[in-house]
mmCIF file of C-alpha atoms in Angstrom:
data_model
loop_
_atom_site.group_PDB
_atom_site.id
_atom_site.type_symbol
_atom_site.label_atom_id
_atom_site.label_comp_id
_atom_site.label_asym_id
_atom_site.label_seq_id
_atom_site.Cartn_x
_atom_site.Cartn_y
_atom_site.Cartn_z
ATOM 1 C CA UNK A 173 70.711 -12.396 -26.364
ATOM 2 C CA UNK A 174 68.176 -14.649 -24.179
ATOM 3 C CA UNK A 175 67.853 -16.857 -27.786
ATOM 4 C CA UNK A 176 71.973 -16.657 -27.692
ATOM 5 C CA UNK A 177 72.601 -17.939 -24.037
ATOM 6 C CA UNK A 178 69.123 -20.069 -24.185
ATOM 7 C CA UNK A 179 66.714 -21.211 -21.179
ATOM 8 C CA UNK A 180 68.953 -21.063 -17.893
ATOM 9 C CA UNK A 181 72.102 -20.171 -20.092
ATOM 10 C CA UNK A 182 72.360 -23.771 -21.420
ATOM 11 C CA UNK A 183 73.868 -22.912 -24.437
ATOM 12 C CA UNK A 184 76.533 -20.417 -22.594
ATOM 13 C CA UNK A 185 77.259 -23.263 -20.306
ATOM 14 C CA UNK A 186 77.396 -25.671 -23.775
ATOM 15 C CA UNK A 187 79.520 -23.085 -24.911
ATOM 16 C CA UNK A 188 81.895 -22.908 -21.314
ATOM 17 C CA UNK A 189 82.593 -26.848 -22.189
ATOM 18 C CA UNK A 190 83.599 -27.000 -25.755
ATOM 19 C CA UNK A 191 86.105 -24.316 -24.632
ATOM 20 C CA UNK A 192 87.050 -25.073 -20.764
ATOM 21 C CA UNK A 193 89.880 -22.994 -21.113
ATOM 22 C CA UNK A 194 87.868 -19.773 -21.585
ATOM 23 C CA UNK A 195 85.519 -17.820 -18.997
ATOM 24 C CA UNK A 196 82.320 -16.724 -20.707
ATOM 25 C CA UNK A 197 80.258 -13.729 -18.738
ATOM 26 C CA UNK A 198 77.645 -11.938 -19.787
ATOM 27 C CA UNK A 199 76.359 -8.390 -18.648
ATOM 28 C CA UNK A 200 73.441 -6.894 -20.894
ATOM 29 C CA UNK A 201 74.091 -7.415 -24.529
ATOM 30 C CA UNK A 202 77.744 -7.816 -24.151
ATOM 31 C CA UNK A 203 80.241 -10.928 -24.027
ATOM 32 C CA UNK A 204 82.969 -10.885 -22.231
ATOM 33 C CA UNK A 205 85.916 -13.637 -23.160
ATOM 34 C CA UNK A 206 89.226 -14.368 -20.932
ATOM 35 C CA UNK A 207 91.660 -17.253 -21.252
ATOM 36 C CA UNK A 208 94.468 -18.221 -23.512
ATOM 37 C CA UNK A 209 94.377 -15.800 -26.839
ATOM 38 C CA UNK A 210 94.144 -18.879 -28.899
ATOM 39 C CA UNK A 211 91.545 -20.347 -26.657
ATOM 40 C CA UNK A 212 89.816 -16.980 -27.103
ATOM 41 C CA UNK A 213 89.402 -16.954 -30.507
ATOM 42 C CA UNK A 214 88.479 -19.812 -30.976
ATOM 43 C CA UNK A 215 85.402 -18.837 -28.588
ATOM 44 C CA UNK A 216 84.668 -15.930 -30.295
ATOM 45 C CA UNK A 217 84.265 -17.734 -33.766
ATOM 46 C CA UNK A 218 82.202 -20.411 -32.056
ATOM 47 C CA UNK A 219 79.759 -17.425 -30.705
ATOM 48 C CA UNK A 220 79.531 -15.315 -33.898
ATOM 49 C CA UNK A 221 78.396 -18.112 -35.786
ATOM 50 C CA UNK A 222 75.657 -18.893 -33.358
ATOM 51 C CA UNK A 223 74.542 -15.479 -33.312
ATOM 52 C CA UNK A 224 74.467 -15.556 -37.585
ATOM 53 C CA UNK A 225 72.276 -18.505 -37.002
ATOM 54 C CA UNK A 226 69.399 -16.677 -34.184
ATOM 55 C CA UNK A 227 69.832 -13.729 -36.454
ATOM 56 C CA UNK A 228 68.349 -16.147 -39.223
ATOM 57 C CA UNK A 229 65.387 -16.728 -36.793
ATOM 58 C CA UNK A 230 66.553 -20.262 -36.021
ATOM 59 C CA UNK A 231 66.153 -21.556 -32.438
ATOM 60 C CA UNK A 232 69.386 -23.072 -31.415
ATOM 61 C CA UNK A 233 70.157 -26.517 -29.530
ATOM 62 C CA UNK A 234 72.518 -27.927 -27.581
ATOM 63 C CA UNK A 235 73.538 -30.422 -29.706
ATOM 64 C CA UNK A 236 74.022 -27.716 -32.621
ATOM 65 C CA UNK A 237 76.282 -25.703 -30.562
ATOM 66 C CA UNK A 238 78.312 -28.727 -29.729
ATOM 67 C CA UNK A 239 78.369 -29.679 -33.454
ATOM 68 C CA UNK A 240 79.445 -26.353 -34.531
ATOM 69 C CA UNK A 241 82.052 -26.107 -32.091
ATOM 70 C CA UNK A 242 84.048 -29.695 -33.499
ATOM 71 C CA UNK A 243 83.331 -28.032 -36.977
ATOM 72 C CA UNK A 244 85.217 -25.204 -36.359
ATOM 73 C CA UNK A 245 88.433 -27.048 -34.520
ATOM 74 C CA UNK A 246 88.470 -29.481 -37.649
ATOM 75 C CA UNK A 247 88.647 -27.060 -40.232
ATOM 76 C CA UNK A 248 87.979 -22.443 -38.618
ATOM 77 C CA UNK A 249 87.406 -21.200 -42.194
ATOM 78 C CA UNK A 250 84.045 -23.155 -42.534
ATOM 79 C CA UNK A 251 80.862 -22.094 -41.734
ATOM 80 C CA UNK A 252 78.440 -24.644 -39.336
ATOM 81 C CA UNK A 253 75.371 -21.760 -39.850
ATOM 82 C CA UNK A 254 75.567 -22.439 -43.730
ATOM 83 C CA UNK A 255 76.997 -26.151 -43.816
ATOM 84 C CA UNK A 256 74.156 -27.597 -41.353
ATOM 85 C CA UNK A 257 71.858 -26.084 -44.354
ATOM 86 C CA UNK A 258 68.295 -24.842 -44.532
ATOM 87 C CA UNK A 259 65.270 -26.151 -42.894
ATOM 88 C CA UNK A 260 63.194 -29.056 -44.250
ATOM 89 C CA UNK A 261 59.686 -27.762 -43.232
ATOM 90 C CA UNK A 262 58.192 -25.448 -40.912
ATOM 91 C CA UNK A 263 55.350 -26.618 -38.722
ATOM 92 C CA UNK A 264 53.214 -24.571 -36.424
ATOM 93 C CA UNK A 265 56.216 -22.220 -35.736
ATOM 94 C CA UNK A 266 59.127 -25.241 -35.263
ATOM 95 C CA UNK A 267 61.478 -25.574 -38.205
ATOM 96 C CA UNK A 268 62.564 -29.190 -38.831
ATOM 97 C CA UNK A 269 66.695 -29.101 -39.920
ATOM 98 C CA UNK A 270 69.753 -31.392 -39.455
ATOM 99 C CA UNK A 271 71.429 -30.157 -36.622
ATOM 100 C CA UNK A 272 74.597 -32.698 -36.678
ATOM 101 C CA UNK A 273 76.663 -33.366 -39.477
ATOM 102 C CA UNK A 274 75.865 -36.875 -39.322
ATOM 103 C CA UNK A 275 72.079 -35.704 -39.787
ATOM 104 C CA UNK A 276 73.224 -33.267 -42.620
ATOM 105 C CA UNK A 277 74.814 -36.262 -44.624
ATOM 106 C CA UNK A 278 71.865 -38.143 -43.953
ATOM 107 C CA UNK A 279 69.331 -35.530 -45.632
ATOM 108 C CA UNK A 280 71.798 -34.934 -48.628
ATOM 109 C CA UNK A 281 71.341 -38.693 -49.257
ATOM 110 C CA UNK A 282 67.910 -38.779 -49.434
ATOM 111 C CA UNK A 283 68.332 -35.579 -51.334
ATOM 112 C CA UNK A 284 70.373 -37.493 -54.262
ATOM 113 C CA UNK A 285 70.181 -41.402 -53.946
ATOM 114 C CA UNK A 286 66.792 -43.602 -54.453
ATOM 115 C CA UNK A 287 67.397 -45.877 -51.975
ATOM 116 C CA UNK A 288 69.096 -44.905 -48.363
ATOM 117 C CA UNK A 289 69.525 -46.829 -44.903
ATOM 118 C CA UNK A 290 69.993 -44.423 -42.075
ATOM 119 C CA UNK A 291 71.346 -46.877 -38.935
ATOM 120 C CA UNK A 292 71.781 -45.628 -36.135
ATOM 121 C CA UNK A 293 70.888 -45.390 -32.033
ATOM 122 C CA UNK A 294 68.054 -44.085 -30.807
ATOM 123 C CA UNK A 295 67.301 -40.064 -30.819
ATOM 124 C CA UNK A 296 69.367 -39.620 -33.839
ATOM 125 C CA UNK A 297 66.515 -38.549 -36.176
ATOM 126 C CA UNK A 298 66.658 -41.175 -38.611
ATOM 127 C CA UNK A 299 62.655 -41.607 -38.581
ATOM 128 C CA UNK A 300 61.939 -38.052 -38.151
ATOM 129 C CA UNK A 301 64.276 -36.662 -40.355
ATOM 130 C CA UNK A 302 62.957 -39.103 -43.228
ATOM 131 C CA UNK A 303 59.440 -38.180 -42.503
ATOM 132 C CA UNK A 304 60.421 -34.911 -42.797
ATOM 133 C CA UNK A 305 61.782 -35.112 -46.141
ATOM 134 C CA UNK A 306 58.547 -37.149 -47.586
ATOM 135 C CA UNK A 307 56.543 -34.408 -46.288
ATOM 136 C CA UNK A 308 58.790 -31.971 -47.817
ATOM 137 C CA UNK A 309 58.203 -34.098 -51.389
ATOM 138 C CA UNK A 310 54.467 -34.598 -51.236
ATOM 139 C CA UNK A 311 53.935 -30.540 -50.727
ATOM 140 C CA UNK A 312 56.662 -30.051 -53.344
ATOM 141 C CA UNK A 313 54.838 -32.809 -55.604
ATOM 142 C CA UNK A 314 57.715 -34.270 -56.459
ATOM 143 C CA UNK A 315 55.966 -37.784 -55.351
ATOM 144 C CA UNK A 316 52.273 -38.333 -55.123
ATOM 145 C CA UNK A 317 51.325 -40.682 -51.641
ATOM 146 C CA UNK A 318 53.497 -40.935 -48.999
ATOM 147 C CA UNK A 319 53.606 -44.742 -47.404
ATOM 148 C CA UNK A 320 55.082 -45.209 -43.618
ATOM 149 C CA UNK A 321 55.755 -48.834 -42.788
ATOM 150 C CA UNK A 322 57.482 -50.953 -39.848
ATOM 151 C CA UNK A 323 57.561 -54.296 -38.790
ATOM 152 C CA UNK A 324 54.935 -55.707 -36.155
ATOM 153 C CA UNK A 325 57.426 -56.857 -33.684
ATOM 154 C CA UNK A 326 56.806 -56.846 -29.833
ATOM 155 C CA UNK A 327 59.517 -55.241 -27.979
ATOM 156 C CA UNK A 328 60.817 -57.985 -26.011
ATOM 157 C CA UNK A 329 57.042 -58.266 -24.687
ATOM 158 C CA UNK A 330 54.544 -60.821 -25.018
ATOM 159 C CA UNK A 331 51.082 -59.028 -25.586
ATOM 160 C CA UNK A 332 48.789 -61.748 -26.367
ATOM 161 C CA UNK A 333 45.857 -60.930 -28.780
ATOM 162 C CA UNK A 334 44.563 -57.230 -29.060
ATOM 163 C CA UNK A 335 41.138 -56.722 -28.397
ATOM 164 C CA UNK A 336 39.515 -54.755 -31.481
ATOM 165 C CA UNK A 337 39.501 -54.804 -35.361
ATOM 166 C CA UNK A 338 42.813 -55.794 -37.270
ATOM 167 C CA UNK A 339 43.157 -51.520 -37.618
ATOM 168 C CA UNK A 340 43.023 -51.534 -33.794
ATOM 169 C CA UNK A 341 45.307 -54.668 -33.174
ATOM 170 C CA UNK A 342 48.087 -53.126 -35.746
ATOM 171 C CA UNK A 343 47.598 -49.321 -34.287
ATOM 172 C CA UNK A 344 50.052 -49.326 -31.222
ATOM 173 C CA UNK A 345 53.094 -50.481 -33.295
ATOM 174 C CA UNK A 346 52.265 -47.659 -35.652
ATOM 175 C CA UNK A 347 51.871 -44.808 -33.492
ATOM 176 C CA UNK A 348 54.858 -43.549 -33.645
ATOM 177 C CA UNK A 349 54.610 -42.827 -37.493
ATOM 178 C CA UNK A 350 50.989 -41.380 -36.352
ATOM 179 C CA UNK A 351 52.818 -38.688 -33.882
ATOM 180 C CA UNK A 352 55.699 -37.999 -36.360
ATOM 181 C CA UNK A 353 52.721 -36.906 -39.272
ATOM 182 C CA UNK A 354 50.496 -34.782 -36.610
ATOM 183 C CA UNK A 355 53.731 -32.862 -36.047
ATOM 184 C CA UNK A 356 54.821 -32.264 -39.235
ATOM 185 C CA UNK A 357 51.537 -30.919 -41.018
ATOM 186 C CA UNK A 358 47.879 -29.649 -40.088
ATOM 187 C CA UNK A 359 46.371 -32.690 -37.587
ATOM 188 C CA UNK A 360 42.886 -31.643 -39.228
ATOM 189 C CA UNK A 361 44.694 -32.232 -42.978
ATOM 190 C CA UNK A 362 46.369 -35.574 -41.456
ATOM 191 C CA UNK A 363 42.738 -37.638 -41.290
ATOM 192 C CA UNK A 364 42.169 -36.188 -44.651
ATOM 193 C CA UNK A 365 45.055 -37.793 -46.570
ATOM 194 C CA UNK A 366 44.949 -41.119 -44.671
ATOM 195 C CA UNK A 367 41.415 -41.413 -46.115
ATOM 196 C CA UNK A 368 42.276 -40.409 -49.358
ATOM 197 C CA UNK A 369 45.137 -43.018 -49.465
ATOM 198 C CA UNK A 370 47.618 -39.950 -50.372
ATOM 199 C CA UNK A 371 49.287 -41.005 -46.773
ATOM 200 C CA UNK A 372 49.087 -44.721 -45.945
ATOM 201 C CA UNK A 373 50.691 -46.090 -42.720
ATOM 202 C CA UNK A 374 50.867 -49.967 -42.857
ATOM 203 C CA UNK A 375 52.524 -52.875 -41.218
ATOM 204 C CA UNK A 376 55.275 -54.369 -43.569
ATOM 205 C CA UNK A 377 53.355 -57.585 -44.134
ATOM 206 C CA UNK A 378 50.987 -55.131 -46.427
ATOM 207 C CA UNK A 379 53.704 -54.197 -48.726
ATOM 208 C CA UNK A 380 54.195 -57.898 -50.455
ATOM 209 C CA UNK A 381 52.785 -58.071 -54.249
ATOM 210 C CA UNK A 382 52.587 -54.172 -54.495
ATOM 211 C CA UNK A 383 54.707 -52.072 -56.867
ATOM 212 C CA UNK A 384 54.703 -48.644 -55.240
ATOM 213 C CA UNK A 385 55.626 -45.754 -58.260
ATOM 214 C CA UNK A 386 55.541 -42.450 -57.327
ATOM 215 C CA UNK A 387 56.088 -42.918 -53.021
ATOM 216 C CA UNK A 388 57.697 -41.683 -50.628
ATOM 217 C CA UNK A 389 58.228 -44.514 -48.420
ATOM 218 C CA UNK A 390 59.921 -45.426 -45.074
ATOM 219 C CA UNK A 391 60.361 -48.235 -43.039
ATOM 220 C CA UNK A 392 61.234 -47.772 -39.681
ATOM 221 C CA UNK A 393 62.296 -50.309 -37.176
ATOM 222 C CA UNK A 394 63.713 -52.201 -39.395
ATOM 223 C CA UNK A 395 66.867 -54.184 -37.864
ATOM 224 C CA UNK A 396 63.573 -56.283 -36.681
ATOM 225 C CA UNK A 397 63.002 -57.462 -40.645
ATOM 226 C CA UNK A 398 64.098 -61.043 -41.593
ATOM 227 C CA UNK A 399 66.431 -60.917 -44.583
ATOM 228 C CA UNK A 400 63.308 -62.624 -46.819
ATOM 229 C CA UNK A 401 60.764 -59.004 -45.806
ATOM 230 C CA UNK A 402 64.013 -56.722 -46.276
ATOM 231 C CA UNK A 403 64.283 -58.535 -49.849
ATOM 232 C CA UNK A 404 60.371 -58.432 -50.439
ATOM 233 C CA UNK A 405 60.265 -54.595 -49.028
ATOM 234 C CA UNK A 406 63.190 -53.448 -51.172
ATOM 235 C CA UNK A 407 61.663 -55.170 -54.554
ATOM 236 C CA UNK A 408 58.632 -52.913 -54.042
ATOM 237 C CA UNK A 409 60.355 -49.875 -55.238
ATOM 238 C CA UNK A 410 58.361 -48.408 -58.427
ATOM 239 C CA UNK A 411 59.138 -45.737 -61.018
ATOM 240 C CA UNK A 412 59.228 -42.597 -59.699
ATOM 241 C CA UNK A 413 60.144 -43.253 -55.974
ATOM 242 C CA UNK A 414 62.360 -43.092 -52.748
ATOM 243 C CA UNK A 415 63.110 -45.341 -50.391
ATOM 244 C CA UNK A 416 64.505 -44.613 -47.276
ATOM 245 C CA UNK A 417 65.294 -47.428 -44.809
ATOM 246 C CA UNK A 418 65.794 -46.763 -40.848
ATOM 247 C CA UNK A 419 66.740 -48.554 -37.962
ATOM 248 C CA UNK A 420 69.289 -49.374 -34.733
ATOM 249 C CA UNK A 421 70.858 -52.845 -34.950
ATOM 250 C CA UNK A 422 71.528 -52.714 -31.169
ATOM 251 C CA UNK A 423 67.816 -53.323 -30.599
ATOM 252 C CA UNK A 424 66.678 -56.248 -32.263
ATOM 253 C CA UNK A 425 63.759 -57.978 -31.031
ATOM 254 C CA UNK A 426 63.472 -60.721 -33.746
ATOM 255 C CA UNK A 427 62.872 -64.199 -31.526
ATOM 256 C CA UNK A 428 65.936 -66.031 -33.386
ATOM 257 C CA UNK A 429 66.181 -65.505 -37.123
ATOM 258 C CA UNK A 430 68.673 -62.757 -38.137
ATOM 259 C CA UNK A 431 68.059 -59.079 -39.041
ATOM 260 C CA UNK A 432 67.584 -58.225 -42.944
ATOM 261 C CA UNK A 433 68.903 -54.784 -41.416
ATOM 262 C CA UNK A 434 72.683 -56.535 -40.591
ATOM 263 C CA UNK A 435 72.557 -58.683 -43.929
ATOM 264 C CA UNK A 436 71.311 -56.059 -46.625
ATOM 265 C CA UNK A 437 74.706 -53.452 -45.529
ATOM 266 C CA UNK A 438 77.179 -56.608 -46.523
ATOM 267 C CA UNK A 439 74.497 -57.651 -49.848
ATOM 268 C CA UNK A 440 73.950 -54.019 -51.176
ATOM 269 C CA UNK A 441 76.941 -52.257 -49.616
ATOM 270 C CA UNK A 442 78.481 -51.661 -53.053
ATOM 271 C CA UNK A 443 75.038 -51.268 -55.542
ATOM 272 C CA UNK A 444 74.676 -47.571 -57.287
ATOM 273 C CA UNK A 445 72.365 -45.447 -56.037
ATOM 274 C CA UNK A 446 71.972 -47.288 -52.781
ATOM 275 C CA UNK A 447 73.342 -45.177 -49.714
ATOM 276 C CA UNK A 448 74.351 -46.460 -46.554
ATOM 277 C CA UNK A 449 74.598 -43.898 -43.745
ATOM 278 C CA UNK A 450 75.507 -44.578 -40.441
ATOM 279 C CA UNK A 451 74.825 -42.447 -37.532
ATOM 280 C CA UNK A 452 76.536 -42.234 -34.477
ATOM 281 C CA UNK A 453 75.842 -41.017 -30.421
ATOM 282 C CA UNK A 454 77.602 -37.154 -31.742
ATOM 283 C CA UNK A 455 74.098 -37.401 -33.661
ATOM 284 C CA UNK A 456 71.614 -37.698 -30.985
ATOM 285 C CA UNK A 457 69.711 -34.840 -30.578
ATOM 286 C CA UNK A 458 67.466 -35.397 -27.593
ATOM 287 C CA UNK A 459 68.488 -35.089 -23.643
ATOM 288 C CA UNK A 460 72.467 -34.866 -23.353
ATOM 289 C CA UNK A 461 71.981 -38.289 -21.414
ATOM 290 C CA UNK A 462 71.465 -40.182 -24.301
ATOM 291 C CA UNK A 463 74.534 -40.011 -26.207
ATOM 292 C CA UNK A 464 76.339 -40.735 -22.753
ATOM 293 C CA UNK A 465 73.717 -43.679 -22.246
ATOM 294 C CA UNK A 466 74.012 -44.713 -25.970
ATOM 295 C CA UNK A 467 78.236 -44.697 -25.594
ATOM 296 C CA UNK A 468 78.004 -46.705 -22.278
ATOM 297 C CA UNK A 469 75.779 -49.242 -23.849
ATOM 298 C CA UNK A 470 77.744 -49.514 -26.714
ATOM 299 C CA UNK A 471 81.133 -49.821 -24.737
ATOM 300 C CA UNK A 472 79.027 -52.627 -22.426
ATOM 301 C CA UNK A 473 78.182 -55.110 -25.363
ATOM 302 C CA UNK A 474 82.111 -54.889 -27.005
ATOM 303 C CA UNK A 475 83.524 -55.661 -23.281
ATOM 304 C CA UNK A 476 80.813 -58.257 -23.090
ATOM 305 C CA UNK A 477 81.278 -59.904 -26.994
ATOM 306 C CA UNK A 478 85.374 -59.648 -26.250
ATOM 307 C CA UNK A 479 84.813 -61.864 -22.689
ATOM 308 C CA UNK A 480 82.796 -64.239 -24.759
ATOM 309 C CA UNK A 481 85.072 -64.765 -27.282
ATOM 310 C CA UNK A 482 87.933 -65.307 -24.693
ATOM 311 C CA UNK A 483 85.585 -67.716 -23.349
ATOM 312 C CA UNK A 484 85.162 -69.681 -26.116
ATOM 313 C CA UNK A 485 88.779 -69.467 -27.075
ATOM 314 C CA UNK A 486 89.588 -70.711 -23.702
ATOM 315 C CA UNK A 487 86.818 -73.628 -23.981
ATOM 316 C CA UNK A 488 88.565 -74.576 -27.250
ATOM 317 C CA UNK A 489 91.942 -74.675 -25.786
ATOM 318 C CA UNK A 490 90.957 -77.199 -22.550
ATOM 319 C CA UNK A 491 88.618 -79.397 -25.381
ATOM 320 C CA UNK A 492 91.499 -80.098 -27.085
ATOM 321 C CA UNK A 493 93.427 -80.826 -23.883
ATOM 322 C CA UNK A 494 97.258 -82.204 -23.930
ATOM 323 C CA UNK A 495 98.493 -84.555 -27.420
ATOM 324 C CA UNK A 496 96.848 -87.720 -26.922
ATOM 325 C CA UNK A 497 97.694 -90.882 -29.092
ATOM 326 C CA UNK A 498 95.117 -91.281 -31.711
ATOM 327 C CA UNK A 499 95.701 -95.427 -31.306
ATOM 328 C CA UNK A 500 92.808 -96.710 -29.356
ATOM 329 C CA UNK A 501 93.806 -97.956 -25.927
ATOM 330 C CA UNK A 502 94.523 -101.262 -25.457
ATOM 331 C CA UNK A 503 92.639 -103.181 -23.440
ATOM 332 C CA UNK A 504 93.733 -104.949 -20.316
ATOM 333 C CA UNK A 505 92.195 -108.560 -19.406
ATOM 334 C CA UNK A 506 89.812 -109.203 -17.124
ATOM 335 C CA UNK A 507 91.127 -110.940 -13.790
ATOM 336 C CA UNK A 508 89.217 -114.139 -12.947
ATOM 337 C CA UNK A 509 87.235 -113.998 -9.580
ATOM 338 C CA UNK A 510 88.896 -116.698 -7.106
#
């Protein structure tokens, strides 16, 4: 039951909001529905199949109790606890899954196409979900090195020169990566396979001239690639291999030139075995916040791109001003001083 309801009932008062129509109370081990039959039921389906899924020893979320909620009012024969699939890996006692159905489309991709772009906002799991899965392949040897790659872009920050070694200068914009592995496996093993080259974390500029056969490999960050290092990183791909391709094209911090990211989906959009897969705020799984602050961001820059194009539209319409003759004006003669 304390798994069920989760810390301070979160998950009961999740629960209370997908169905505001029905009053949820607990006493002991027992639920306690009352509302609108309809209402009701649908409550009660909603809570059986979060208890089939802490039966399974899964922790639950928020955001999976939201997701299985608009599962079952689409379609209340399905299943979320078997749809939303098994777990990925298990690390130190925390099972890695996709908890959204966006996140469970994304997976199946990587599952069955060689190349896939997973775009998206922030906190969706497009990074960790893909790390996930290379993990997953390298301890299933289906692939034999795992290589993690972004672009070395400041983020709307000047920096200057690092102090330090070209390791240390290119370190900070590969952290991230570095935090995702530690989770995932044995931070004594992590050093290990680095060193051994079986895991290699490099900045994209190391991937021209390279034919990578056998890798798992995933660039992150990358709506801040310039269509020529999208073309040169997608080239790369080797017998044997995966690709997966992540980023959020509302954060580009290229100084002028356009994003490879916003090119390659109108270029590749119809290529076999390529798989574009586009994630949305319903797929963020960190605070509840962000989806809200994702939508209102989102709704911000579509108000703000409609005003400018009324603008220009507008700026057009005085430029060309009323019909004017196209004759050139005649010219009147100059009176003569007296």
């Amino acid at each position: 039951m304390v798994r069920l309801l989760g810390a301070d009932d979160r998950l009961l008062t999740t629960v209370e909001k997908e169905h505001p129509g029905v009053s949820v109370h607990v006493r002991g081990n027992e639920i306690t529905l009352t509302g609108a039959t309809d209402q009701v039921e649908a409550a009660r389906r909603l809570i059986e199949e979060l208890l089939l899924v802490v039966r399974g020893g899964r922790d639950l979320a928020e955001s999976e109790v939201s997701t299985s909620a608009r599962m079952l009012h689409e379609d209340s024969s399905t299943s979320p606890s078997e749809r939303l699939g098994p777990a990925i890996l298990s690390s130190r006692g925390k099972s890695i899954r996709a908890k959204t159905l966006g996140q469970k489309e994304y997976v199946d991709a990587i599952d069955t196409d060689t190349i896939v772009f997973g775009i998206g906002p922030a906190g969706t799991g497009k990074t960790y979900l893909a790390m996930a899965k290379a993990v997953q392949a390298l301890q299933r040897k289906e692939v034999e090195r795992i290589i993690l790659t972004r672009p070395a872009v400041e983020a709307g920050e000047r920096l200057g020169f690092l102090p330090g070694s070209l390791t240390e200068k290119i370190d900070p914009y590969l952290r991230p990566l570095y935090d995702a592995l530690n989770e995932m496996m044995d931070p004594e093993l992590v050093p290990k396979l680095l060193a051994a080259g079986t895991i290699e974390v490099a900045p994209l500029a190391y991937m021209r001239g390279r034919t990578l056969n056998s890798s798992f490999v995933v660039l992150d960050e990358a709506q801040n690639t310039t269509p020529e290092q999208m073309k040169m990183f997608l080239t790369r791909l080797g017998f044997g291999s995966k690709m997966v391709v992540t980023g959020d094209i509302t954060q580009i911090d290229l100084p002028a030139s356009s994003s490879g990211l916003r090119l390659v989906g109108r270029v590749l959009d119809k290529v076999d075995d390529i798989r574009f897969v586009r994630l949305t705020s319903a797929d963020v799984v960190r605070h509840s916040l962000v989806g809200r602050i994702v939508d209102a961001w989102t709704e911000y820059d579509a108000q703000k791109q409609a005003d400018r194009y009324e603008s220009d539209q507008a700026r057009d319409f005085a430029g060309r001003g009323p019909g004017r003759p196209n004759t050139p004006r005649e010219r009147l003669p100059k009176r003569r001083s007296s």
